XYZ file of N, CA and C in Angstrom:
354
model
N 8.068 -1.527 17.382
C 6.891 -0.904 18.008
C 6.066 -1.764 18.225
N 5.111 -1.726 19.325
C 3.865 -2.789 19.429
C 2.686 -1.913 19.041
N 1.784 -2.728 18.246
C 0.555 -2.099 17.979
C -0.726 -2.691 18.560
N -1.555 -1.891 19.112
C -2.742 -2.427 19.661
C -3.987 -1.916 18.886
N -4.808 -2.801 18.308
C -6.089 -2.116 17.758
C -7.185 -2.522 18.611
N -8.027 -1.299 18.482
C -9.540 -1.507 19.025
C -10.457 -0.707 18.352
N -11.588 -0.899 18.954
C -12.652 -0.337 18.391
C -13.867 -1.170 17.553
N -13.524 -2.380 17.443
C -14.276 -3.080 16.631
C -15.559 -3.381 17.292
N -16.541 -4.196 16.548
C -17.830 -4.339 17.237
C -18.875 -4.782 16.204
N -20.179 -5.062 16.833
C -21.329 -5.390 15.847
C -22.161 -4.174 15.563
N -22.316 -3.701 14.184
C -22.983 -2.617 13.895
C -23.834 -3.136 12.763
N -24.923 -2.172 12.551
C -25.806 -2.327 11.515
C -25.573 -1.518 10.172
N -25.762 -2.155 8.960
C -25.434 -1.412 7.817
C -26.037 0.041 7.836
N -25.036 0.783 7.452
C -25.118 2.449 7.435
C -24.570 2.952 8.593
N -24.236 2.247 9.518
C -23.602 2.889 10.821
C -22.344 3.059 10.701
N -21.862 3.853 11.794
C -20.353 4.394 11.628
C -19.661 3.486 12.801
N -18.217 3.638 12.653
C -17.302 2.961 13.556
C -15.964 3.606 13.486
N -15.288 3.847 14.569
C -13.911 4.334 14.475
C -13.060 3.481 15.131
N -11.947 2.896 14.538
C -11.237 1.992 15.128
C -9.793 2.786 15.437
N -9.063 2.344 16.501
C -8.031 2.978 16.912
C -6.784 2.117 16.899
N -5.752 2.571 16.694
C -4.242 1.687 16.620
C -3.349 2.459 17.587
N -3.182 2.078 18.867
C -2.339 2.645 19.776
C -0.771 1.972 19.576
N 0.177 2.781 19.375
C 1.545 2.341 19.652
C 2.308 2.587 20.697
N 3.096 1.477 20.927
C 4.049 1.842 22.241
C 5.389 1.327 21.836
N 6.322 1.687 22.438
C 7.604 1.394 22.241
C 8.497 2.160 21.485
N 7.723 3.090 20.377
C 8.329 3.944 19.625
C 7.329 4.940 19.096
N 7.848 6.084 18.919
C 7.101 7.002 18.403
C 6.321 6.856 16.992
N 5.153 6.916 16.841
C 4.554 6.674 15.660
C 4.825 7.637 14.344
N 5.402 8.774 14.796
C 5.740 9.626 13.522
C 6.989 8.999 12.832
N 7.552 8.140 13.301
C 8.632 7.458 12.306
C 8.215 6.503 11.414
N 6.841 6.275 11.360
C 6.339 5.068 10.663
C 5.080 5.597 9.686
N 5.130 4.854 8.536
C 4.014 4.783 7.681
C 3.150 4.021 8.204
N 1.817 4.323 8.400
C 0.762 3.352 8.829
C -0.268 3.028 7.836
N -0.945 1.917 8.129
C -1.887 1.468 7.407
C -2.889 0.339 7.887
N -4.043 0.419 7.431
C -4.987 -0.433 7.949
C -5.222 -1.759 6.810
N -5.228 -2.952 7.327
C -5.719 -3.807 6.325
C -6.793 -4.647 6.947
N -7.494 -5.536 6.346
C -8.683 -6.297 6.553
C -8.568 -7.670 6.211
N -9.355 -8.547 6.856
C -9.281 -10.051 6.368
C -10.850 -10.596 6.661
N -11.526 -10.657 5.572
C -12.796 -11.364 5.684
C -12.649 -12.891 5.986
N -13.801 -13.342 6.675
C -13.624 -14.946 6.578
C -13.420 -15.639 5.245
N -12.523 -16.381 5.390
C -12.170 -17.275 3.956
C -11.620 -16.512 2.950
N -11.216 -15.077 3.074
C -10.577 -14.596 2.252
C -9.093 -14.220 2.652
N -8.523 -13.578 1.695
C -6.986 -13.094 1.954
C -7.008 -11.852 2.716
N -6.187 -11.461 3.160
C -5.923 -9.915 3.933
C -5.760 -9.063 2.654
N -6.473 -7.955 2.996
C -6.632 -6.775 1.673
C -6.237 -5.445 2.300
N -5.496 -4.755 1.667
C -5.238 -3.376 1.863
C -6.530 -2.635 2.091
N -6.709 -1.766 3.134
C -7.899 -0.768 3.304
C -7.479 0.655 3.061
N -6.447 1.146 3.877
C -5.944 2.511 3.837
C -4.432 2.697 4.233
N -3.905 3.875 3.757
C -2.527 4.100 4.477
C -2.456 5.544 4.491
N -1.582 5.839 5.583
C -1.093 7.382 5.712
C 0.429 7.339 5.902
N 0.891 8.369 5.108
C 2.564 8.527 5.174
C 2.768 9.198 6.553
N 4.119 9.147 6.775
C 4.647 9.695 8.011
C 4.172 11.137 8.192
N 4.253 12.002 7.301
C 3.927 13.363 7.501
C 2.382 13.718 7.680
N 1.432 12.514 7.135
C 0.018 12.811 7.201
C -0.422 13.501 6.014
N 0.571 13.967 5.081
C 0.208 14.812 4.072
C -0.851 14.211 3.050
N -0.391 12.682 2.867
C -1.064 11.854 1.882
C -1.645 10.515 2.523
N -2.712 10.366 2.103
C -3.530 9.116 2.389
C -3.893 8.388 1.099
N -4.285 7.203 1.106
C -4.416 6.391 0.114
C -5.521 5.186 0.508
N -6.563 5.031 -0.408
C -7.601 4.184 -0.002
C -7.747 2.953 -1.103
N -8.411 1.937 -0.549
C -8.947 1.017 -1.401
C -10.100 1.418 -2.057
N -10.435 1.044 -3.383
C -11.467 1.493 -3.979
C -12.801 1.154 -3.390
N -12.759 -0.073 -2.669
C -14.125 -0.368 -2.017
C -14.392 0.390 -0.678
N -13.347 1.270 -0.415
C -13.801 2.062 0.990
C -13.608 3.449 0.548
N -13.074 3.950 -0.605
C -12.796 5.388 -0.844
C -14.148 6.232 -0.762
N -14.206 7.359 -0.056
C -15.376 8.041 0.088
C -16.178 7.598 1.398
N -15.810 6.534 2.049
C -16.582 6.154 3.203
C -15.694 6.053 4.466
N -14.441 5.672 4.294
C -13.403 5.582 5.356
C -12.407 6.589 5.205
N -12.015 7.092 6.495
C -11.036 8.031 6.550
C -9.845 7.677 7.714
N -8.612 7.468 6.979
C -7.473 7.376 7.927
C -6.951 8.643 8.429
N -6.578 8.578 9.638
C -5.857 9.768 10.289
C -4.945 9.378 11.250
N -3.935 10.178 11.680
C -3.038 9.910 12.943
C -3.050 11.156 13.727
N -2.752 10.662 15.123
C -2.447 11.696 16.090
C -1.132 11.347 16.577
N -0.237 11.985 16.125
C 1.231 11.581 16.645
C 1.511 11.806 17.926
N 0.895 13.005 18.636
C 1.025 13.270 19.990
C 0.514 12.083 20.979
N -0.554 11.514 20.420
C -1.069 10.395 21.040
C -0.699 9.164 20.851
N 0.174 9.106 19.788
C 0.783 7.826 19.284
C -0.362 6.895 18.690
N -1.227 7.499 17.912
C -2.515 6.627 17.503
C -2.883 6.887 16.159
N -3.160 5.944 15.532
C -3.941 6.014 14.154
C -5.362 5.423 14.327
N -6.089 6.200 13.441
C -7.476 5.855 13.388
C -8.126 5.505 11.957
N -9.075 4.804 11.953
C -9.766 4.633 10.763
C -11.326 4.779 11.082
N -11.705 6.022 10.579
C -13.248 6.471 10.702
C -13.863 5.667 9.460
N -14.960 4.814 9.993
C -15.715 4.083 8.807
C -17.052 4.397 8.904
N -17.548 5.143 7.861
C -18.950 5.535 7.844
C -19.602 4.729 6.604
N -21.273 4.803 6.754
C -21.803 3.949 5.748
C -21.366 2.799 5.555
N -21.255 2.042 6.766
C -20.665 0.557 6.695
C -21.839 -0.350 5.879
N -21.131 -1.353 5.245
C -21.943 -2.321 4.570
C -21.568 -3.822 5.054
N -22.525 -4.620 5.004
C -22.002 -6.033 5.305
C -20.788 -6.760 4.781
N -20.402 -6.134 3.336
C -19.107 -6.613 2.914
C -17.924 -6.043 3.726
N -18.102 -5.155 4.454
C -16.959 -4.479 5.455
C -16.703 -5.412 6.442
N -17.501 -6.500 6.836
C -17.101 -7.420 7.972
C -15.783 -7.980 7.727
N -15.087 -7.905 8.560
C -13.655 -8.367 8.593
C -12.921 -8.273 9.917
N -11.884 -8.896 10.055
C -10.849 -8.571 11.218
C -9.965 -7.508 10.753
N -9.917 -6.291 11.158
C -9.080 -5.284 10.717
C -7.656 -5.076 11.567
N -6.717 -4.988 10.645
C -5.287 -4.907 11.294
C -4.755 -3.613 11.002
N -4.071 -3.118 11.946
C -3.180 -1.819 11.675
C -1.684 -2.348 11.524
N -0.960 -1.637 10.784
C 0.341 -2.215 10.456
C 1.482 -0.773 10.416
N 2.505 -1.158 10.533
C 3.440 0.024 10.507
C 4.615 -0.457 9.628
N 5.207 0.580 9.078
C 6.651 0.264 8.372
C 7.483 1.694 8.438
N 8.820 1.385 8.367
C 9.685 2.717 8.386
C 9.877 3.085 7.041
N 9.704 2.386 5.997
C 10.146 2.700 4.816
C 8.849 3.289 3.917
N 9.024 4.173 2.804
C 7.797 4.565 2.257
C 7.269 3.438 1.341
N 8.072 2.755 0.967
C 7.403 1.513 0.251
C 8.112 0.232 0.831
N 7.607 -0.958 0.494
C 8.059 -2.048 0.935
C 7.026 -2.743 1.921
N 7.276 -3.744 2.568
C 6.507 -4.579 3.382
C 6.380 -3.698 4.768
N 5.231 -4.111 5.246
C 4.819 -3.590 6.671
C 5.399 -4.633 7.786
N 6.323 -4.135 8.517
C 7.037 -5.171 9.241
C 6.280 -5.332 10.708
N 5.592 -4.549 11.254
C 4.815 -4.538 12.526
C 3.395 -4.503 12.336
N 2.557 -5.421 13.122
C 1.156 -5.580 12.880
C 0.769 -5.572 14.278
N -0.467 -5.096 14.297
C -1.296 -5.437 15.552
C -2.120 -6.543 15.618
N -2.883 -7.045 16.549
C -3.556 -8.239 16.738
C -4.806 -8.311 15.957
N -5.284 -7.240 15.567
C -6.712 -7.139 14.836
C -7.803 -6.923 15.761
N -8.815 -6.545 15.172
C -10.080 -6.006 15.840
C -11.281 -6.454 14.997
N -12.222 -7.007 15.370
C -13.414 -7.610 14.524
C -14.454 -6.494 14.384
N -14.803 -6.419 13.045
C -16.004 -5.603 12.577
C -17.040 -6.353 11.901
N -18.127 -6.267 12.661
C -19.243 -6.988 11.793
C -20.363 -6.315 11.552
N -20.771 -6.341 10.394
C -22.026 -5.407 10.077
C -22.977 -6.427 9.537
N -24.105 -6.298 10.172
C -25.312 -6.865 9.966
C -26.149 -6.049 8.818
N -26.829 -6.739 7.996
C -27.682 -6.220 7.202
C -29.271 -5.708 7.660
C-alpha cells in the first residue's frame, strides 16, 4: 500500500487543522492505521492509532482530548483532526499502516509539515 499524507500548514495557536492520509494500491480496511510526528531535533513519536474495524482508537497523552483519528474506508483515507493546536505540536506528521494488530508499522507516508505559531 502507498500512503500520501496532506493537509499540513502554518496555523496559529488555538487553531484547528485536519490531516488526511490517502491510500492507494490496497484497500485501507485491511490495515491498522496510525499517525506519528517528528519535531525538529526530536525522535519520531506516536500520536494516535485506529484499528481496522475503527471501534478502538488510542492517543498519546499529549494530544488526548484535542486530536481525533478517524477513517473512511470507502474513501480509503484516514484523518487526523487537530484542535486547540499548540506550538509544541509543530512537527512533520506521518501516517503509517500495518496489517497486524501489534508490531511494527511497515508502510509509511512521506509526511506533512504542521507549524503552529504562538
